[in-house]
XYZ file of C-alpha atoms in Angstrom:
574
model
C 102.721 8.836 155.378
C 102.494 12.696 155.580
C 101.743 14.418 158.798
C 98.984 17.058 159.492
C 102.065 19.602 159.456
C 103.078 18.367 156.052
C 99.477 18.831 154.955
C 99.621 22.381 155.962
C 103.174 23.046 154.671
C 102.380 21.496 151.285
C 98.986 23.268 150.875
C 100.534 26.657 151.917
C 103.366 26.365 149.476
C 101.026 26.205 146.570
C 100.176 29.752 147.242
C 102.994 31.147 149.353
C 106.570 31.079 148.446
C 108.166 32.736 151.473
C 108.017 31.903 155.292
C 109.536 33.768 158.075
C 109.980 32.705 161.634
C 111.631 31.197 164.695
C 111.562 27.403 165.358
C 110.196 26.000 168.529
C 108.316 22.970 169.957
C 105.003 23.866 168.443
C 106.164 24.362 164.786
C 109.013 22.114 164.300
C 107.325 19.506 162.324
C 105.744 22.338 160.133
C 109.254 23.841 159.482
C 110.663 20.345 158.805
C 108.121 19.919 155.936
C 108.680 23.322 154.570
C 112.451 22.828 154.467
C 112.310 19.153 153.084
C 109.154 18.877 151.044
C 108.297 22.326 149.519
C 109.989 24.981 147.356
C 109.033 27.528 149.754
C 111.973 29.481 151.176
C 112.194 29.813 154.871
C 114.080 32.680 156.478
C 115.041 32.596 160.148
C 114.476 35.787 162.316
C 115.495 36.140 166.015
C 112.364 37.331 167.603
C 108.825 36.267 166.756
C 107.523 39.812 166.285
C 110.148 39.999 163.425
C 108.486 37.032 161.745
C 105.024 38.760 161.237
C 106.772 42.156 160.429
C 108.897 40.391 157.709
C 105.797 38.738 156.219
C 104.032 42.181 156.523
C 106.759 43.978 154.569
C 107.034 41.082 151.982
C 103.355 41.901 151.159
C 103.907 45.601 151.057
C 106.756 45.488 148.760
C 105.431 42.895 146.309
C 101.748 42.419 146.672
C 102.362 38.714 147.333
C 101.111 37.007 150.493
C 103.663 35.382 152.872
C 103.657 33.489 155.941
C 105.034 33.878 159.539
C 105.515 31.127 162.023
C 106.199 30.731 165.786
C 105.747 28.208 168.550
C 102.874 28.271 171.012
C 102.699 30.257 174.355
C 105.541 32.805 174.765
C 106.449 32.541 171.067
C 102.882 33.468 169.975
C 102.474 36.196 172.456
C 105.645 37.794 171.025
C 103.919 38.305 167.717
C 100.993 40.293 169.122
C 102.088 43.824 168.423
C 103.061 43.039 164.865
C 99.921 41.192 164.266
C 97.889 44.144 165.485
C 99.968 46.441 163.114
C 99.050 44.255 160.247
C 95.352 44.149 161.185
C 95.443 48.030 161.338
C 97.199 48.333 158.077
C 95.053 45.840 156.181
C 97.897 43.508 155.323
C 97.133 39.957 154.401
C 99.423 37.165 155.818
C 99.207 33.973 157.381
C 100.776 33.219 160.886
C 101.180 29.405 161.467
C 101.460 28.640 165.052
C 101.653 25.784 167.531
C 98.785 25.736 170.053
C 97.609 23.765 173.111
C 96.811 19.935 172.617
C 93.300 19.004 172.146
C 93.268 17.540 175.582
C 93.565 20.972 177.080
C 95.886 23.712 178.039
C 99.070 23.109 179.909
C 100.496 25.482 182.520
C 102.506 27.277 179.970
C 99.484 27.654 177.392
C 97.439 30.791 176.946
C 94.050 31.347 175.150
C 95.721 32.151 171.762
C 92.585 32.428 170.021
C 91.226 35.111 172.388
C 94.482 36.955 172.188
C 94.376 36.855 168.382
C 90.791 38.019 168.327
C 91.651 40.864 170.799
C 93.954 42.448 168.052
C 91.520 41.736 165.440
C 92.784 38.491 163.775
C 90.775 35.356 163.218
C 92.097 31.897 164.237
C 91.635 28.673 162.137
C 92.512 25.438 163.834
C 93.648 22.449 161.781
C 92.533 18.982 162.537
C 93.710 15.544 161.334
C 91.206 15.259 158.572
C 90.897 18.834 157.387
C 94.322 20.411 157.516
C 94.658 20.953 153.789
C 91.167 22.554 153.483
C 91.514 24.736 156.580
C 94.782 26.161 155.132
C 93.028 27.163 151.992
C 90.228 28.681 154.002
C 92.714 30.672 155.999
C 94.547 32.049 152.958
C 91.147 32.781 151.258
C 90.030 34.769 154.566
C 93.438 36.763 154.589
C 93.101 37.853 150.980
C 89.427 38.533 150.954
C 89.297 40.791 154.096
C 93.075 42.055 153.715
C 93.907 41.020 157.232
C 96.323 38.705 158.800
C 94.950 35.246 159.982
C 96.264 32.698 162.414
C 96.483 29.022 161.328
C 96.949 27.016 164.570
C 98.193 23.482 164.787
C 97.377 21.715 168.133
C 100.533 20.181 169.682
C 99.222 16.673 169.825
C 97.952 16.831 166.270
C 101.216 18.180 164.587
C 102.911 14.913 163.849
C 99.892 12.543 163.350
C 99.732 10.780 160.062
C 97.138 12.260 157.731
C 97.595 10.286 154.424
C 98.052 11.937 151.130
C 97.299 15.633 150.754
C 93.947 15.946 149.201
C 93.362 18.138 146.263
C 92.259 21.489 147.563
C 90.341 24.301 145.704
C 92.068 27.567 144.854
C 91.437 30.393 147.285
C 88.527 32.474 145.978
C 89.045 36.327 146.114
C 86.147 38.625 145.389
C 86.177 40.731 142.320
C 86.851 44.465 142.709
C 84.105 46.419 144.077
C 82.103 48.088 141.476
C 79.892 51.195 142.032
C 76.469 49.839 142.918
C 72.853 51.051 142.094
C 71.590 54.175 141.237
C 72.992 56.196 144.063
C 76.569 55.032 143.009
C 76.025 55.934 139.426
C 74.216 59.151 140.273
C 77.122 60.199 142.595
C 79.719 59.454 139.848
C 77.628 61.792 137.620
C 77.799 64.494 140.324
C 81.697 63.939 140.728
C 82.218 64.107 137.032
C 80.097 67.136 136.701
C 81.871 68.940 139.517
C 85.304 68.060 137.899
C 84.034 69.290 134.388
C 83.146 72.696 136.031
C 86.009 73.075 138.347
C 88.569 75.615 137.645
C 90.926 74.213 140.359
C 90.466 70.472 140.374
C 92.484 68.367 142.670
C 93.134 64.659 142.873
C 94.295 62.845 145.971
C 95.028 59.043 145.932
C 96.219 56.687 148.649
C 97.574 53.137 149.291
C 94.084 51.754 148.315
C 94.267 53.251 144.855
C 97.754 51.471 144.310
C 96.323 48.112 145.660
C 93.460 48.398 143.183
C 96.008 48.891 140.299
C 94.575 52.400 139.644
C 97.712 54.160 138.396
C 96.980 54.183 134.780
C 93.304 55.274 135.250
C 94.363 57.941 137.707
C 96.722 59.361 135.020
C 93.793 59.432 132.453
C 91.494 61.191 135.151
C 94.143 63.859 135.860
C 94.774 64.398 132.139
C 91.124 64.680 131.519
C 90.407 67.293 134.196
C 93.905 69.080 134.178
C 94.039 68.533 137.842
C 96.862 68.855 140.288
C 97.487 65.566 142.091
C 98.910 64.464 145.384
C 99.117 61.273 147.491
C 99.080 60.024 151.106
C 102.305 58.890 152.418
C 101.640 55.379 151.531
C 100.498 56.179 148.009
C 103.477 58.153 146.608
C 104.235 57.619 143.042
C 100.713 56.102 142.287
C 100.079 58.999 139.648
C 102.237 58.206 136.449
C 102.943 61.997 135.636
C 105.180 63.501 138.430
C 105.256 66.917 136.605
C 101.847 67.768 138.272
C 102.105 66.084 141.353
C 102.516 68.012 144.734
C 103.843 65.110 146.701
C 102.612 64.022 150.059
C 99.787 65.764 151.845
C 99.822 66.436 155.465
C 102.716 67.232 157.669
C 105.193 65.563 155.156
C 104.158 67.898 152.459
C 105.971 71.162 151.597
C 104.229 74.400 152.755
C 103.895 75.619 149.219
C 102.249 72.505 148.011
C 99.942 72.574 150.882
C 98.905 76.137 150.004
C 98.049 75.142 146.539
C 95.786 72.238 147.873
C 93.677 74.812 149.802
C 93.121 76.766 146.603
C 91.260 73.665 145.023
C 87.575 74.278 144.471
C 86.939 70.575 143.835
C 88.804 67.593 145.486
C 88.374 63.956 144.610
C 89.933 61.492 147.029
C 90.375 57.860 145.627
C 91.630 54.952 147.982
C 92.662 57.021 150.962
C 91.196 56.910 154.442
C 91.825 60.581 155.110
C 93.497 60.068 158.627
C 94.340 63.043 160.714
C 97.871 63.188 159.554
C 97.011 63.185 155.744
C 94.232 65.848 156.590
C 96.700 68.110 158.737
C 94.183 67.659 161.526
C 91.275 69.120 159.466
C 93.278 71.954 157.714
C 94.227 70.329 154.444
C 91.202 71.655 152.420
C 89.989 75.096 152.664
C 86.253 75.470 153.887
C 84.805 76.027 150.504
C 86.292 72.986 148.698
C 83.903 70.448 147.620
C 85.387 67.113 148.604
C 84.240 63.868 147.194
C 85.537 60.367 148.388
C 85.753 56.937 146.488
C 86.795 54.122 148.895
C 85.936 50.612 149.724
C 84.891 51.460 153.062
C 81.244 51.209 153.984
C 80.883 55.073 154.295
C 82.760 58.351 154.084
C 85.823 58.375 156.518
C 85.947 62.270 157.198
C 83.411 64.940 158.018
C 84.844 67.128 155.275
C 83.410 64.516 152.631
C 80.475 65.959 150.837
C 79.964 62.994 148.367
C 80.903 59.423 148.639
C 81.094 56.396 146.341
C 81.794 52.984 147.651
C 83.839 51.475 145.007
C 87.191 50.090 143.826
C 89.485 53.203 142.975
C 90.288 51.740 139.513
C 86.730 51.165 138.474
C 85.537 54.380 139.784
C 88.351 56.197 137.983
C 87.713 54.604 134.817
C 83.985 55.359 135.068
C 84.810 59.165 135.758
C 87.068 59.277 132.565
C 84.254 57.834 130.687
C 81.835 60.385 131.922
C 84.132 63.138 131.268
C 84.783 61.991 127.855
C 80.962 62.365 127.284
C 81.227 65.983 128.143
C 84.258 66.620 126.024
C 82.652 64.945 122.986
C 79.279 66.455 122.969
C 79.003 69.198 125.697
C 76.321 66.906 127.608
C 76.499 66.700 131.312
C 77.628 63.381 132.638
C 74.051 62.173 133.567
C 72.789 63.026 129.897
C 74.802 60.227 128.231
C 75.424 56.561 129.124
C 79.220 55.912 129.914
C 79.228 53.147 127.321
C 78.454 55.473 124.378
C 81.572 57.730 124.790
C 84.912 57.872 123.370
C 87.803 57.626 125.831
C 90.857 57.996 123.360
C 93.616 60.438 124.712
C 92.598 62.781 121.856
C 88.946 63.145 123.034
C 89.981 63.557 126.808
C 92.590 66.170 126.109
C 90.617 68.165 123.594
C 87.707 69.032 125.982
C 89.647 71.182 128.483
C 88.740 74.484 127.192
C 90.527 76.710 129.763
C 94.137 76.467 130.484
C 94.380 73.870 133.042
C 95.096 74.907 136.481
C 98.119 72.599 136.659
C 99.699 74.486 133.726
C 99.475 77.862 135.559
C 101.499 76.895 138.811
C 105.118 76.196 139.298
C 104.589 72.717 140.951
C 108.535 72.221 141.411
C 108.744 75.268 143.478
C 105.747 74.486 145.436
C 107.245 71.000 146.297
C 110.577 72.464 147.569
C 111.232 71.571 151.239
C 112.850 74.011 153.557
C 116.675 73.969 153.284
C 118.921 73.883 156.424
C 122.468 74.327 157.496
C 124.815 71.436 158.262
C 124.483 71.858 162.052
C 121.783 72.672 164.392
C 121.986 75.164 167.246
C 123.516 72.519 169.672
C 126.251 71.703 167.205
C 124.897 68.241 166.089
C 124.071 67.352 162.650
C 120.750 68.902 161.358
C 118.610 66.033 160.300
C 117.117 68.039 157.298
C 120.508 68.515 155.829
C 121.511 64.918 156.272
C 118.190 63.816 154.704
C 118.775 66.137 151.741
C 122.264 64.780 151.332
C 121.122 61.183 151.555
C 118.660 61.796 148.886
C 121.309 62.659 146.421
C 123.553 59.514 147.517
C 121.075 56.591 148.056
C 120.707 54.395 144.991
C 117.785 55.325 142.908
C 116.439 51.541 142.947
C 115.847 52.067 146.620
C 112.893 50.353 148.646
C 112.542 52.393 151.745
C 111.284 50.703 155.001
C 110.482 52.715 158.051
C 110.175 52.011 161.845
C 107.989 54.432 163.835
C 109.161 57.450 165.637
C 109.777 61.281 165.266
C 112.339 60.588 162.596
C 109.811 59.500 159.997
C 109.308 62.954 158.812
C 112.849 63.167 157.470
C 112.767 60.226 154.834
C 109.278 61.071 153.914
C 109.908 64.657 153.217
C 113.380 64.292 151.418
C 113.417 60.946 149.828
C 111.390 60.378 146.836
C 110.585 56.831 145.620
C 109.231 55.488 142.277
C 106.030 53.978 143.512
C 103.934 53.018 146.675
C 105.558 49.572 147.012
C 108.922 51.325 147.411
C 107.961 53.126 150.649
C 106.619 51.346 153.605
C 106.011 52.421 157.254
C 105.463 49.511 159.333
C 104.314 50.376 162.791
C 102.609 53.701 162.136
C 99.134 52.194 161.811
C 99.217 50.806 165.263
C 101.289 53.660 166.550
C 104.239 51.300 167.520
C 108.118 51.401 167.167
C 110.545 48.598 167.174
C 109.754 46.896 163.748
C 112.297 48.262 161.570
C 115.167 45.714 161.271
C 112.750 42.697 160.461
C 111.162 44.958 157.952
C 114.381 44.736 156.014
C 114.155 40.963 155.831
C 110.763 40.884 154.265
C 111.353 43.559 151.723
C 114.602 42.038 150.663
C 112.959 38.690 149.982
C 110.257 40.405 147.965
C 112.673 42.729 146.011
C 116.164 41.042 145.802
C 117.165 43.116 142.908
C 116.722 46.480 144.867
C 118.589 48.319 147.538
C 116.604 48.056 150.751
C 117.040 51.236 152.936
C 115.824 51.206 156.622
C 115.286 54.429 158.344
C 114.946 53.969 162.029
C 115.361 55.940 165.347
C 117.628 54.962 168.098
C 114.770 53.943 170.431
C 113.030 51.661 167.873
C 116.356 50.401 166.668
C 117.121 49.152 170.131
C 113.831 47.768 170.732
C 113.969 45.385 167.668
C 117.978 45.052 168.027
C 117.587 41.199 167.992
C 116.908 41.246 164.166
C 119.698 43.614 163.254
C 121.519 40.339 162.566
C 118.469 39.011 160.536
C 118.686 42.164 158.471
C 122.497 41.995 157.765
C 122.118 38.276 156.942
C 119.289 38.672 154.567
C 120.248 41.872 152.787
C 123.945 41.386 152.822
C 125.463 43.645 150.023
C 121.996 45.191 149.202
C 120.987 46.914 152.517
C 121.626 50.210 154.017
C 120.219 51.112 157.566
C 120.051 54.765 158.516
C 119.786 55.228 162.363
C 118.658 58.809 163.280
C 120.520 58.770 166.720
C 119.362 61.725 168.922
C 119.929 59.767 172.219
C 116.133 60.109 172.985
C 112.645 59.002 172.374
C 112.215 62.380 170.115
C 108.480 62.196 169.607
C 107.854 62.111 173.538
C 110.282 64.848 174.117
C 108.860 67.113 171.658
C 105.269 66.506 172.909
C 105.699 66.057 176.709
C 109.219 67.427 177.402
C 108.061 70.678 176.029
C 105.162 70.680 178.446
C 107.481 70.569 181.330
C 107.209 66.753 182.113
C 110.380 65.129 183.540
C 112.626 64.276 180.596
C 114.688 61.545 182.126
C 112.399 58.680 181.056
C 112.508 60.065 177.538
C 116.305 60.181 177.068
C 118.476 57.186 175.941
C 122.271 57.133 176.520
C 123.930 57.517 173.267
C 124.385 54.142 171.616
C 127.221 53.187 169.213
C 125.049 51.605 166.403
C 128.182 51.298 164.207
C 129.779 49.041 166.691
C 126.537 46.849 166.903
C 126.778 46.567 163.025
C 130.409 45.385 163.285
C 129.411 42.770 165.792
C 127.218 41.126 163.382
C 129.297 41.319 160.335
C 128.048 44.629 158.995
C 130.065 47.701 158.145
C 129.203 50.681 160.498
C 129.913 54.297 160.022
C 129.526 56.943 162.632
C 128.102 60.149 160.931
C 128.812 63.529 162.676
C 129.097 65.644 159.510
C 127.852 65.585 155.870
C 131.273 64.460 154.669
C 130.960 61.285 156.567
C 128.072 60.299 154.395
C 130.223 60.106 151.276
C 130.769 56.434 152.227
C 127.348 55.970 150.751
C 128.606 57.023 147.326
C 131.587 54.704 147.290
C 129.395 51.876 148.795
C 126.948 52.278 145.756
C 129.810 51.811 143.261
C 131.181 48.582 144.654
C 129.936 44.921 143.545
C 127.152 43.686 145.925
C 129.258 40.612 146.324
C 132.144 42.625 147.773
C 130.448 45.129 150.031
C 128.681 44.570 153.370
C 125.338 45.723 154.748
C 125.929 49.368 155.665
C 124.751 50.801 158.974
C 124.891 54.739 159.191
C 124.745 56.002 162.848
C 123.519 59.583 162.451
C 124.483 61.592 165.492
C 121.816 64.215 164.925
C 120.282 67.000 166.769
C 117.079 66.689 168.729
C 116.424 70.201 168.739
C 114.974 70.205 165.106
C 111.266 69.253 165.168
C 109.739 67.749 161.926
C 106.743 69.834 160.673
C 104.389 67.072 161.092
C 105.412 66.656 164.831
C 104.899 70.567 165.078
C 101.241 69.937 163.953
C 100.753 67.347 166.666
C 102.088 69.518 169.298
C 99.775 72.378 168.088
C 96.782 70.145 168.238
C 97.791 68.870 171.610
C 98.627 72.106 173.195
C-alpha cells in the first residue's frame, strides 16, 4: 500500500521533474518515495534556504516549475527569506514540508501557516484521503498566481496507508490576459496612433514580456515603428534585433544610452513594473515623453504612465502591430479600421515608415559603451570595472549568469551581455536580500546542464550562504564558475552609510580566502589580484568538462569604486 507521502510524491512527479532539499524527520517518507517510486531527480543542498533558492533558480532558467522540501520547525523557518524572495519575484514553485501532527503542536513546532502567510505564500495541508488532489491544487495555485506555495504533510499523516493513487486532473492555468472591453481596445488605438506619429519612438520590455513569450511580436513592433529598444535588468535579450537595443535601463545602463532614452517622444513599456531602479528614481524619461504601459498588473505602476492597458505583453504587441499595419496599408488612423482586416506581412510593416527611422540615425554601439577603467584603483587593488570587462571577453558565450545581491551586482549587469532573459537572474534583489548565490548555481545547473553557469557574488553574501558552496561545486562540477567580488566589506552599506560618517566597523569583513574555501570542497580556487590572473578562465574554457573542476575566482577588488546605480541611490538618499 502507498503512503500519503507517496501520493504526494507520485502526483508531484507527474508535473515536476526536479526536487531540491534537506532531509529531516518531517519529509523523510516523501523523499523516500521521490527516490524509489518516481523519475523525479532529487538534489541535496546543505541549508533549507538553499532548497527554495535552487527551485527558484530552476524556474528562472527554464520556465519549468520545481519543488523544494524541508522538515518542520527549524527546517521550515530556514526557508522563509528565500520564500519571501520568490513571492516578491513572482516565481512559482512548491515547497513540500513536514508539519505539526493533527493532534496539535509539539514544543518544537511553530505556526507554519501563519509564517508562510506573513511572507505572502499560501499553505495547502494534505490529508489521508485527498493528498493527490491537494497536490494538484497546490501546483495549480503556484502556476496561476506565479507565486510559491507550501504543501504541508502533518507528521502523523505522512506514513499512513492511503491506497492506490487516484487519477488527478491536470492543473488548470488561465489563458494569457487579452485586452478587455472598449477601454482596452481604445487605449491600444491611442498607443498605436502615438507610435505612428512619433518621431523618436522607444520600446521598453521587462521580464513579464519574456514570460509571455513576446520576443517575436516585440521584434515586429520595433520594426513597424523604427523604435529604439531597451530592457529592464531581468528582460535583457528579449528583443530579437540587438542592433537597435540600448541595453538595460537605469543605473546599469550606459550614460549615452540613457541620454537617448530621454530624447524619446513616445515610450511604450511592455511587461515591466517600472521600479525605482529601472526608472532611475524618476529620471529615465524626460518630462515631455508620452509614456504608455502594458502589464498584467491591475493598474499602472508608475506615476509617469499616461496610458495603461492591462494585458499579456505578447497579445498586446500583436494587436499594436496589426493596428500599425492598418496605418501603413491605408493611411487610416488605428481607430478607423478593425485589426482583423489588415495585413501584417513584413513588407506591409516596413513599407509604412515614411521618414528615416530614429534608430537608423543614431550610433547605438557608441551609446551602449560603458566607461573604461585602468587595471588598478587608487588604493592599488584591482578595479572591478577592468575585471568585469576582461571577464566579459573570457567567459564562455553559452553562459547562464546567476547573481547574489549586493553592491557588486552593477559589474556583471553592466559588462556581461547574455543571450536572453533566462540567462541572467538576480535572486535576492526582489526582497533586497543577500546570501542566495551558491544554491542558485544548483537550480540553474539542473535546468540548463548544457550551459556554463557563472555565479557573481560578493564576499558578504558568499559567506552568508557558504554552506551551499559544496552544493554548487557538486552540482555544477566542470560546468560552473564563481566570481567573488572580494572587497573585505559590505560594500553597499559602506557606500551609503560609511560616506555619511557612520561607524564603518560593522560594515567591514576580514579578508577571506575564498580560493581556499573552494579547495576544501573539491573546487579549483584562484586568487585574482591582476588582470593576468584571470587568464585561467581562458584555459579552463578549453578543457573538457570531465577533466576540469568548478572554478572559484577570488577577485581582490577595490572598495573605492562605486557602481553608477549605487551612486544614484546615494544621490537620492543624501
